[in-house]
XYZ file of C-alpha atoms in Angstrom:
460
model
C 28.500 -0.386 -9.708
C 29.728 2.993 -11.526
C 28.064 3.560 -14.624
C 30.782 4.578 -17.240
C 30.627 7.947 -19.255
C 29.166 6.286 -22.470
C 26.252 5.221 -20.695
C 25.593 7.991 -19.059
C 25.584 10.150 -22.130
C 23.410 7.369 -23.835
C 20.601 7.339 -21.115
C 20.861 11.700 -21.862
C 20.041 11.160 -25.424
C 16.909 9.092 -24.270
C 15.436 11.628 -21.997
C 17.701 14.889 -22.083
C 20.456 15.820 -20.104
C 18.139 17.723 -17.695
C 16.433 14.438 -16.890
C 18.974 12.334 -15.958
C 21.172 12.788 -12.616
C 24.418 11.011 -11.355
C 26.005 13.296 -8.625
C 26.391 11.766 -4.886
C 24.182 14.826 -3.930
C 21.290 14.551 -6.283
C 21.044 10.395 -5.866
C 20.982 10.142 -2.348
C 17.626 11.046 -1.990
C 16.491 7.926 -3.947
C 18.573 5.693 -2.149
C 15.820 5.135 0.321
C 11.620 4.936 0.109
C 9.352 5.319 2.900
C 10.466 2.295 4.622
C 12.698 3.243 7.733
C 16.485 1.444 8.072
C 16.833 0.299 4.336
C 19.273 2.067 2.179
C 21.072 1.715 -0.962
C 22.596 4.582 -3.475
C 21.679 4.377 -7.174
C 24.299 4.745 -9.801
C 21.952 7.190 -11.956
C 18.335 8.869 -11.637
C 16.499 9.092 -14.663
C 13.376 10.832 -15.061
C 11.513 9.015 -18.879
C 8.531 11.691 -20.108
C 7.037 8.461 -22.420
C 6.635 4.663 -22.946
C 9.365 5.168 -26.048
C 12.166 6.781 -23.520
C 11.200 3.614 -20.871
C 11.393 1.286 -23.728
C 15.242 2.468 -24.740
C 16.453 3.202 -21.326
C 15.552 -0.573 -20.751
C 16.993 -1.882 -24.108
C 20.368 0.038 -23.009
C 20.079 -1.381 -19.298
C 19.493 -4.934 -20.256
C 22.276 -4.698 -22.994
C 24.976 -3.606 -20.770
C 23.409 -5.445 -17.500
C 22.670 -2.643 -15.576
C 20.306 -2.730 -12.655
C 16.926 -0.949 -13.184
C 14.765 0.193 -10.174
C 11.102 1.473 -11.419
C 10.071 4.280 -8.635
C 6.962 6.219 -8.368
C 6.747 8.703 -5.110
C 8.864 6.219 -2.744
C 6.230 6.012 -0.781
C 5.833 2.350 -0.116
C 6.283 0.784 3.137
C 7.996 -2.501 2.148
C 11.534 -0.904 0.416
C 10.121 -2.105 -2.614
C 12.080 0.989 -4.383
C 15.595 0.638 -2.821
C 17.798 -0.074 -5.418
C 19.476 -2.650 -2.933
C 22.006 -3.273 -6.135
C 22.917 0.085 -7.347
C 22.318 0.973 -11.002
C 19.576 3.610 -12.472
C 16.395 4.373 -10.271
C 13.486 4.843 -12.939
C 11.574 7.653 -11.353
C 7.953 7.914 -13.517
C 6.557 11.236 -12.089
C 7.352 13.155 -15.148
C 4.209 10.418 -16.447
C 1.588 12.309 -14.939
C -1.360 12.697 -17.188
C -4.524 11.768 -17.006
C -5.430 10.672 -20.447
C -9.109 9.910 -20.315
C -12.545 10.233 -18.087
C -14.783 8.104 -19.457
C -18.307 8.061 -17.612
C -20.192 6.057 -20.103
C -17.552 2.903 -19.957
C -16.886 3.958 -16.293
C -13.034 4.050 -16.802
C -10.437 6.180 -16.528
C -6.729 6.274 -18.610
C -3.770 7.755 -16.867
C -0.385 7.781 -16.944
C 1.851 5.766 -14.221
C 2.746 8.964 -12.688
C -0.243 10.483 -11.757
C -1.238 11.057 -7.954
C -4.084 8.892 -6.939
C -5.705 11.869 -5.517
C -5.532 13.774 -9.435
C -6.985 10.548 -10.248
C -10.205 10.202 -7.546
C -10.530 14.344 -7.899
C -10.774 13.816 -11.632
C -13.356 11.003 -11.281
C -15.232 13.287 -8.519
C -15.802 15.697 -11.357
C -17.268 13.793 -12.997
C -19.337 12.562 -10.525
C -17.472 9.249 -10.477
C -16.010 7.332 -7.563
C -12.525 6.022 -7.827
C -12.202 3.740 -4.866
C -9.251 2.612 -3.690
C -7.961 4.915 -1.041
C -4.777 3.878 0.235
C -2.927 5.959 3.102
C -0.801 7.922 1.223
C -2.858 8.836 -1.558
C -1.985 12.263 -1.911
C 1.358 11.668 -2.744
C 1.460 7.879 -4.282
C 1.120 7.604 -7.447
C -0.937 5.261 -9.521
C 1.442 3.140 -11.178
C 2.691 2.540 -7.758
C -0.180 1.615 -6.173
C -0.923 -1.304 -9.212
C 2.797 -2.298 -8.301
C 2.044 -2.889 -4.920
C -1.493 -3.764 -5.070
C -2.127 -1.031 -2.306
C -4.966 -1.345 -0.123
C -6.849 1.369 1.867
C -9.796 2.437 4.173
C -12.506 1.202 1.550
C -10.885 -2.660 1.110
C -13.584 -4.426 2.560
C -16.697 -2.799 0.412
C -14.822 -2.461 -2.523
C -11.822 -4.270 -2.698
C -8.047 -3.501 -3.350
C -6.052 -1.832 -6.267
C -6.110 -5.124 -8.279
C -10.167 -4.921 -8.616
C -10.206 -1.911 -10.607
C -6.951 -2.293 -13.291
C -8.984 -3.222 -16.395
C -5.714 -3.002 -18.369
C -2.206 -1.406 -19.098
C 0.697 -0.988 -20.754
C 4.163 -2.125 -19.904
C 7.454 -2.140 -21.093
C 9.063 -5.702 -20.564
C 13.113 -5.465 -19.652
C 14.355 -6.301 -23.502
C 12.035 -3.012 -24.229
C 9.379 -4.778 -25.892
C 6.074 -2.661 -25.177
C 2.777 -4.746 -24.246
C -0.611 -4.151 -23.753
C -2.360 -6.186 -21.150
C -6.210 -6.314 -20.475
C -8.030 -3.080 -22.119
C -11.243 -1.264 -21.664
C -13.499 -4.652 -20.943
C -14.999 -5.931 -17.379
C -15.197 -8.924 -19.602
C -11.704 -10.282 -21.591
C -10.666 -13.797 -20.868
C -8.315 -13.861 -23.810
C -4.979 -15.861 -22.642
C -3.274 -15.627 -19.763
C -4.098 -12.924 -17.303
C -0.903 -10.820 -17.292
C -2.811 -7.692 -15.608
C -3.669 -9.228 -12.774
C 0.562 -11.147 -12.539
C 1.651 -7.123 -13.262
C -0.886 -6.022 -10.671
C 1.271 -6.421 -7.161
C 4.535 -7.829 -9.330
C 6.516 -4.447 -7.727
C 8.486 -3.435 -10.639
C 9.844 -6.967 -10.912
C 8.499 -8.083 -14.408
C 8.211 -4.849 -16.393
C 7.537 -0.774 -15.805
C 3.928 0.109 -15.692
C 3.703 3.374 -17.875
C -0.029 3.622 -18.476
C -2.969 2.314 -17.007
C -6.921 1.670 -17.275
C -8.725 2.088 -14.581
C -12.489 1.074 -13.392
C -14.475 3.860 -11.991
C -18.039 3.639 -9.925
C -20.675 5.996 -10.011
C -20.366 8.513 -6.911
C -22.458 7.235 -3.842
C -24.965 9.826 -2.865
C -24.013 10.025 0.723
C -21.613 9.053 3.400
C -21.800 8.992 7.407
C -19.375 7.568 9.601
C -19.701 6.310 13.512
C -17.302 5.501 16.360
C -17.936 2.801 18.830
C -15.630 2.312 21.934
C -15.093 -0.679 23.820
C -13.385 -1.935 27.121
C -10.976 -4.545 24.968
C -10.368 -5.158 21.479
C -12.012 -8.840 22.343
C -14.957 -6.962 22.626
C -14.388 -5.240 19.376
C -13.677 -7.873 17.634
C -16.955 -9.549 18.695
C -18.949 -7.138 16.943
C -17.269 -6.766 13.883
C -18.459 -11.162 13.265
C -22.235 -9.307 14.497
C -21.914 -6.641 11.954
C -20.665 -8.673 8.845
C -23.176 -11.709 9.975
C -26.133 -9.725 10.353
C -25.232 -9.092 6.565
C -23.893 -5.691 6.230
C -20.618 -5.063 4.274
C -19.846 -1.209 5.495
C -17.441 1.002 3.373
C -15.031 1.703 6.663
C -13.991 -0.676 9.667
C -11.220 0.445 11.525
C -9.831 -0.321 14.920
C -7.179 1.809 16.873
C -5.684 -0.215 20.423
C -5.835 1.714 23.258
C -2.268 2.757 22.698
C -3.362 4.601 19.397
C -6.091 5.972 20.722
C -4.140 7.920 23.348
C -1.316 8.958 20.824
C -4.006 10.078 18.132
C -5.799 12.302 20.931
C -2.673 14.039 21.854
C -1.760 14.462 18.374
C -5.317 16.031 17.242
C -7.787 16.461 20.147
C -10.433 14.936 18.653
C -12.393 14.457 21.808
C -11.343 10.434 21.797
C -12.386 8.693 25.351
C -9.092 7.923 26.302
C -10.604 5.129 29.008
C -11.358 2.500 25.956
C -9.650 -0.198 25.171
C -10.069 -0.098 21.630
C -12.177 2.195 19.350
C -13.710 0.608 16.385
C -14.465 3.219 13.366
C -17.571 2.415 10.825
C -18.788 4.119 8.219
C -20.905 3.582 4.518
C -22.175 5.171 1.526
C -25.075 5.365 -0.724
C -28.727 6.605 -0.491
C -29.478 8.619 2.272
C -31.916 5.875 3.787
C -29.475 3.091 3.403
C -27.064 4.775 4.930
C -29.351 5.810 8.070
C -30.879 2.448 8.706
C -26.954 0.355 7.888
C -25.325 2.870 10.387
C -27.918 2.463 12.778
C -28.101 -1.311 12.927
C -23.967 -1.313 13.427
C -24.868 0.798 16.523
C -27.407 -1.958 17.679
C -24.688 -4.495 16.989
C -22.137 -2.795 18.756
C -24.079 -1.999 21.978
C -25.129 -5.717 22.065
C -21.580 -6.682 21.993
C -20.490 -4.533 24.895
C -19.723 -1.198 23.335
C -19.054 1.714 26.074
C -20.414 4.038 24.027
C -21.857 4.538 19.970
C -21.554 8.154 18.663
C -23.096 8.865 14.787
C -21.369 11.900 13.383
C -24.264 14.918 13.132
C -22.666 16.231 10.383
C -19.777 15.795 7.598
C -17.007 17.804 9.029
C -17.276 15.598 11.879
C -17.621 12.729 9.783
C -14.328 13.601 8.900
C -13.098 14.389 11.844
C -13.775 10.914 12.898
C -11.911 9.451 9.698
C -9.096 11.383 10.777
C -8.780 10.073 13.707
C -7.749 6.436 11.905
C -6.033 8.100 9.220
C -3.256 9.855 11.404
C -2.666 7.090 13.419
C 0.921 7.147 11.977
C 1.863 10.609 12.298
C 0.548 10.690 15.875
C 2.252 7.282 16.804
C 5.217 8.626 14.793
C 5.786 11.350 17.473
C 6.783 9.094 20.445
C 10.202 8.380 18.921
C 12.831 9.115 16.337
C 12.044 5.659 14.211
C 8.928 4.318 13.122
C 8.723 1.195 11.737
C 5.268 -0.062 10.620
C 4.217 -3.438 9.863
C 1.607 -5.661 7.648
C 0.011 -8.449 9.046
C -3.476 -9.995 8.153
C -5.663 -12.651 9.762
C -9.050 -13.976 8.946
C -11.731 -11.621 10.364
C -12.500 -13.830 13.710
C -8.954 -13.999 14.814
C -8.248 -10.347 14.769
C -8.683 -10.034 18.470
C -6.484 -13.066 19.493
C -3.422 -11.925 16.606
C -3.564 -8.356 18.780
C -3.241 -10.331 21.734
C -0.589 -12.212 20.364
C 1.584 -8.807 19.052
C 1.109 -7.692 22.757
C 2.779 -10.600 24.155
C 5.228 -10.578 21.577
C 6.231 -6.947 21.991
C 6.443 -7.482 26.049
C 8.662 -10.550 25.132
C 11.149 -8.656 22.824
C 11.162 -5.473 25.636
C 9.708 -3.013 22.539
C 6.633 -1.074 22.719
C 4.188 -1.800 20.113
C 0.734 -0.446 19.034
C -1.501 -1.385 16.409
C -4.067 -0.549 14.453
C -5.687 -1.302 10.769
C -8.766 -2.993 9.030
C -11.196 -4.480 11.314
C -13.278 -5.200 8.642
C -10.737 -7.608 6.511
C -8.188 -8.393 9.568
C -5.459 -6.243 8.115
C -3.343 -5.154 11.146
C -0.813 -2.669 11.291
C 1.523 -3.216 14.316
C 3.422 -0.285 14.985
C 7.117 -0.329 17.422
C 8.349 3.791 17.596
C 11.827 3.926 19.287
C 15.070 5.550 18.708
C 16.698 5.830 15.855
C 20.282 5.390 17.796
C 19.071 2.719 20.058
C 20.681 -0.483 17.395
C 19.799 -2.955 19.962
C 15.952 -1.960 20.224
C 16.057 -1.731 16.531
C 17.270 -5.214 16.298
C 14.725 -6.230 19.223
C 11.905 -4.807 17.076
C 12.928 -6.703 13.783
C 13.108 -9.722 15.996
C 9.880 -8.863 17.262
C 7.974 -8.574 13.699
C 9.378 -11.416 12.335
C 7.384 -13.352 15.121
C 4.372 -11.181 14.151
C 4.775 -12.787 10.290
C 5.225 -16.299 12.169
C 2.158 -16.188 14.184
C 0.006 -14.708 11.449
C 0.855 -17.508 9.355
C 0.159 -20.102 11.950
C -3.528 -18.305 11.843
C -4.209 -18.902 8.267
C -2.676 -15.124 7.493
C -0.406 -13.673 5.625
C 2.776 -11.609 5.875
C 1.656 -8.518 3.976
C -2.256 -7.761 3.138
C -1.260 -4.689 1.517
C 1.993 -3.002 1.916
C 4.034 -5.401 -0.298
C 7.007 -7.855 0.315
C 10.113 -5.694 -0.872
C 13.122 -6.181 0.100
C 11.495 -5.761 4.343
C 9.361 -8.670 3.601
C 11.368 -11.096 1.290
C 13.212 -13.047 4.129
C 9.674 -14.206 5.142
C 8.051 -14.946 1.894
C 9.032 -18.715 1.417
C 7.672 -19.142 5.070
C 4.528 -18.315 3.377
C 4.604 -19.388 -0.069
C 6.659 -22.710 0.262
C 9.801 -23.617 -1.647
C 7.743 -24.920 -4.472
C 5.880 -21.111 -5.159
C 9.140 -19.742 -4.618
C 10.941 -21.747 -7.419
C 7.967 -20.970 -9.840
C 8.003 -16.862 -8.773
C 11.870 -17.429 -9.606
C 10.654 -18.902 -13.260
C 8.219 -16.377 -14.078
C 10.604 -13.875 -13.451
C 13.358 -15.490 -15.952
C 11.028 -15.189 -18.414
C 10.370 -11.406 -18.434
C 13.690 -10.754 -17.204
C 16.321 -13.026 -18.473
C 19.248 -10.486 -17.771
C 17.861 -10.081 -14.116
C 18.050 -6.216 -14.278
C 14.870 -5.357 -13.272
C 14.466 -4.586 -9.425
C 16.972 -7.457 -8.581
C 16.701 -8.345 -4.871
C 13.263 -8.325 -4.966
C 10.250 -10.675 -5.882
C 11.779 -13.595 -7.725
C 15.187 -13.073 -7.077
């Protein structure tokens, strides 16, 4: 698609001339997101400063049947913000304020734009805990995040993304502006449109503002590392630690592969003879803290843990969370293309789905490790190989899509946090079933009856 002179010039008078880009040099960086191997070049940038200017560039789009693609930092991992179809990518960065800290309804107001890390440091100030903590908050944004319903670290104490929109506002495809939800724990008026926007990836309308629930700060944190001879292990004591009922704040696991990759990477002083390293860690008062952490460390040395190490202090605390949260980068290191997965399994089959991806990786010929979120069964399978190597490539899709098979043959799912996208949409209706499928395809006719909004995508 080429969008025509008139338009062009239209879509200027909505946002400025400055704010809107159409040369082959300035689109091509928003032809891709995070998400290695997709690609697709938009037609037009187009930076909006307000709901108004995202209201009219949407009129205009859906008028004239233009493709709209609504784009945060591109920092999603399921090419939720390729614009597989050409047309204008809606980049909402220029939306970053934060409107509102309010610590006696514990909520905050911000614009879709701002960083999720403005957002928690904001909160912090206030001595107010904003708690989802997905991977790449530094740089995603908050509107993308509620897009995606992005996980994180915290997931199994507090929940996802979707636990914490109260409300928002969002401009529908024919430019009608709505407000969903509000500034209530408590609203069961009509249908529950936050939580269909929450996760809907730019599908059903642009996100522009949102309300937010905030916690009060927790008074202290700790975090421990266990090691164990296999993930079986592992696994073993994570059922001991959530039966002997304690919900910790962090519950990670890193294969034995990670573990040596992330102790090249940052020398953390990770025993590289462990077959998998489970990560814990809560929050609170002091006391609860002590006596939680130190019954996980009974748990785990009953279930065969090598070793339990409390950190003595907080910059080894965080030297500890590190070690989970560069994972990535360190695995990212062994090759020219990373491509990272989402997989999830009930809690008690976490060990056996690992086993599975290893036999599934030796059957394809790729390397794979993985790591994720012992505590919820959120597994990130990992394959690093190079980028001119089109036959491992292929090997490795091949690969994942048996990863999706056999989670859903456990009772999982295909994505517990990343998104579906256009990576994940050729396994969706193995999930969802024809029937779910038709109705997604429904809902999304009636938001979007042109079909401009993220075509390709959920619904489509």
């Amino acid at each position: 698609m080429t969008l025509d002179r008139k338009l062009v010039a239209e879509l200027k008078a909505i946002v400025g001339a400055d704010h809107v880009r159409t040369e082959a040099g300035d689109v091509e960086p928003y032809a891709r997101d995070a998400t290695p191997v997709f690609r697709a070049v938009p037609d037009a940038v187009v930076w909006p400063a307000e709901t108004e200017q995202v209201a009219a560039v949407l009129r205009l789009a859906t008028e004239r049947r233009v493709p709209v693609v609504p784009r945060g930092a591109g920092s999603n991992l399921c090419a939720a913000t390729v614009p597989e179809r050409g047309g204008i990518v809606l980049v909402l960065t220029r939306m970053d304020r934060v409107l509102e800290i309010s610590p006696g309804e514990l909520l905050a107001r911000v614009e879709a734009g701002v960083p999720t890390s403005v957002l928690a440091d904001a909160a912090a100030a206030q001595g107010l805990l904003y708690a989802p903590d997905p991977g790449s908050r530094t740089v995603s944004t908050v509107g993308g995040n509620v897009a995606t319903c992005a996980g994180g670290l915290r997931g199994l104490k507090y929940g996802v993304t979707r636990n914490y929109v109260l409300g928002t506002t969002a401009v529908l495809p024919t430019g009608e502006v709505i407000h969903t939800g509000g500034r209530l724990w408590k609203d069961v008026a009509g249908y529950d449109l936050t939580r269909l926007l929450t996760g809907s990836e730019g599908t059903l309308g642009v996100l522009t503002e949102l309300t937010v629930a905030l916690l009060p700060m927790p008074a202290t944190t700790n975090t421990g590392v266990a090691y164990f001879g296999s993930l079986a292990d592992a696994g073993r004591a994570v059922d001991a630690i959530i039966g002997d009922g304690i919900v910790p704040a962090t519950l990670e696991f890193l294969d034995a592969k990670c573990i040596g990759a992330v102790e090249e990477y940052a020398n953390l002083g990770l025993r590289l003879d462990a077959g998998a390293l489970l990560l814990f860690g809560d929050d609170g008062p002091e006391d609860v803290v002590d006596r939680n952490l130190g019954r996980i460390g009974e748990q785990c040395t009953d279930s065969g843990a090598l070793e339990v190490t409390l950190a003595e202090n907080i910059a080894r605390s965080e030297a500890l969370l590190t070690a989970r949260r560069c994972a990535l980068p360190a695995l990212s290191r062994l090759g020219t293309l990373t491509l990272l997965e989402d997989a999830t399994v009930p809690r008690p089959r976490l060990a056996a789905m690992v086993d599975r991806i290893d036999e599934i990786a030796d059957r394809h010929e790729v390397p794979m490790a993985t790591f994720g979120h012992a505590g919820d069964g959120n597994l990130h399978p990992t394959c690093v190989v190079d980028q001119r190597d089109e036959a491992a490539i292929h090997r490795a899709h091949e690969a994942f899509g048996d990863v999706f098979a056999a989670a859903i043959e456990m009772d999982g799912t295909i994505t517990g946090e990343h998104g579906v996208g256009a990576a994940k949409l050729p396994y969706l209706e193995a999930r969802l079933g024809a029937d779910q499928m038709a109705l997604l395809r429904r809902i999304k006719a009636a938001f979007d009856p042109a079909g401009i909004l993220n075509p390709g995508k959920l619904g489509s």
